[in-house]
């Protein structure tokens, strides 16, 4: 079992920056493939950025060049970050951290992830 917790959301003006953090703890958590997703009311959950077991990264087109995903680990805890720059109102959403039970190709598909945090809200005002 892997326990996932996000933090770092908040409110910011357009053009600003935020950094989201996530910890994934539990058995072999530091070998997990991880990703950030976001969701707004009435819309499907969208993959934003992912990092594979070999540290390859993948980004949604809408955030390329503005968001950076990174990870670090310590024993059975994985730390995942999402640096978000040049934020726009369209980035407003609940952001979720997720982990795979078994690492496969770096994926932005929600169905590939087994463990989810409760989410952290990001609000960007114009």
Coordinates of C-alpha atoms in Angstrom, one line a residue:
X1 CA 0.0 0.0 0.0
X2 CA 1.2 3.5 -0.8
X3 CA 0.0 6.6 1.0
X4 CA -0.1 9.8 -1.1
X5 CA -0.4 13.3 0.2
X6 CA -0.2 16.6 -1.7
X7 CA 0.5 20.1 -0.5
X8 CA 1.4 23.5 -1.9
X9 CA -1.7 24.6 -3.6
X10 CA -3.1 28.1 -3.2
X11 CA -4.2 31.3 -5.0
X12 CA -1.9 33.3 -7.3
X13 CA -2.3 35.9 -10.0
X14 CA -1.8 35.2 -13.6
X15 CA 1.8 35.1 -14.5
X16 CA 2.8 33.9 -11.1
X17 CA 4.3 30.6 -9.9
X18 CA 3.5 27.8 -7.4
X19 CA 5.3 24.6 -6.4
X20 CA 3.2 21.6 -5.5
X21 CA 4.7 18.8 -3.4
X22 CA 3.7 15.2 -2.9
X23 CA 4.9 12.5 -0.6
X24 CA 4.3 8.8 -1.4
X25 CA 5.2 6.5 1.4
X26 CA 4.9 2.8 1.9
X27 CA 6.4 -0.4 0.6
X28 CA 8.8 0.3 -2.2
X29 CA 7.3 3.8 -2.7
X30 CA 10.5 5.1 -4.0
X31 CA 10.4 2.9 -7.0
X32 CA 7.0 4.1 -8.2
X33 CA 6.1 5.9 -11.3
X34 CA 4.4 9.1 -10.4
X35 CA 2.3 11.8 -12.0
X36 CA 0.3 15.0 -11.5
X37 CA -3.2 15.3 -12.7
X38 CA -5.8 18.0 -12.5
X39 CA -9.5 18.3 -12.7
X40 CA -12.1 21.0 -12.8
X41 CA -15.8 20.5 -12.1
X42 CA -17.6 18.8 -15.0
X43 CA -14.5 17.8 -16.8
X44 CA -12.4 14.6 -16.8
X45 CA -9.2 14.3 -14.9
X46 CA -6.3 15.4 -17.1
X47 CA -2.8 14.2 -16.9
X48 CA -0.4 17.2 -16.5
X49 CA 3.1 15.7 -16.0
X50 CA 4.5 12.3 -15.3
X51 CA 7.9 10.8 -14.3
X52 CA 8.8 7.2 -15.0
X53 CA 11.0 4.8 -13.0
X54 CA 13.9 5.8 -15.2
X55 CA 13.2 9.5 -14.6
X56 CA 11.9 10.1 -18.1
X57 CA 9.3 12.8 -18.0
X58 CA 6.1 13.5 -20.0
X59 CA 4.0 16.7 -20.1
X60 CA 0.6 17.7 -21.4
X61 CA 1.0 20.0 -24.4
X62 CA -0.8 22.8 -22.4
X63 CA 1.9 22.9 -19.8
X64 CA 5.1 22.2 -21.8
X65 CA 7.7 24.9 -21.1
X66 CA 5.9 26.2 -18.0
X67 CA 5.7 23.2 -15.7
X68 CA 8.5 21.0 -14.4
X69 CA 8.1 17.7 -12.7
X70 CA 10.8 16.3 -10.5
X71 CA 11.3 13.7 -7.8
X72 CA 13.5 12.6 -5.0
X73 CA 13.5 9.7 -2.7
X74 CA 14.5 8.6 0.8
X75 CA 14.2 5.0 1.8
X76 CA 10.5 4.1 1.4
X77 CA 9.4 7.7 0.7
X78 CA 9.2 9.3 -2.7
X79 CA 9.0 13.1 -3.0
X80 CA 7.4 14.5 -6.1
X81 CA 7.3 18.2 -7.1
X82 CA 5.6 20.2 -9.7
X83 CA 7.0 23.7 -10.4
X84 CA 4.4 25.7 -12.2
X85 CA 5.5 29.0 -13.8
X86 CA 3.6 31.6 -15.9
X87 CA 0.3 30.4 -14.6
X88 CA -2.9 31.3 -16.3
X89 CA -6.6 31.2 -15.2
X90 CA -6.9 28.0 -17.3
X91 CA -4.6 26.3 -14.9
X92 CA -7.1 26.6 -12.1
X93 CA -8.0 23.2 -10.9
X94 CA -7.8 20.6 -8.2
X95 CA -4.4 19.0 -8.6
X96 CA -3.8 15.4 -7.7
X97 CA -0.7 13.3 -7.2
X98 CA -0.8 9.7 -8.2
X99 CA 1.4 6.6 -8.1
X100 CA 1.5 3.4 -10.1
X101 CA 1.5 0.0 -8.5
X102 CA 3.8 -1.3 -11.2
X103 CA 5.9 1.1 -13.3
X104 CA 5.2 0.9 -17.0
X105 CA 5.9 3.4 -19.8
X106 CA 5.6 7.0 -18.5
X107 CA 1.9 7.7 -18.7
X108 CA -0.5 10.6 -18.5
X109 CA -3.5 8.2 -18.3
X110 CA -5.4 8.2 -15.0
X111 CA -6.3 4.5 -15.4
X112 CA -2.6 3.6 -15.2
X113 CA -2.4 4.9 -11.6
X114 CA -3.4 3.0 -8.5
X115 CA -2.8 5.3 -5.6
X116 CA -4.2 8.9 -5.3
X117 CA -3.9 11.8 -2.9
X118 CA -6.8 13.9 -1.8
X119 CA -5.9 16.8 -4.0
X120 CA -4.7 20.4 -3.5
X121 CA -6.5 23.4 -5.1
X122 CA -4.8 25.8 -7.4
X123 CA -6.6 29.0 -8.2
X124 CA -5.2 31.5 -10.7
X125 CA -6.9 34.9 -11.0
X126 CA -6.6 37.2 -14.0

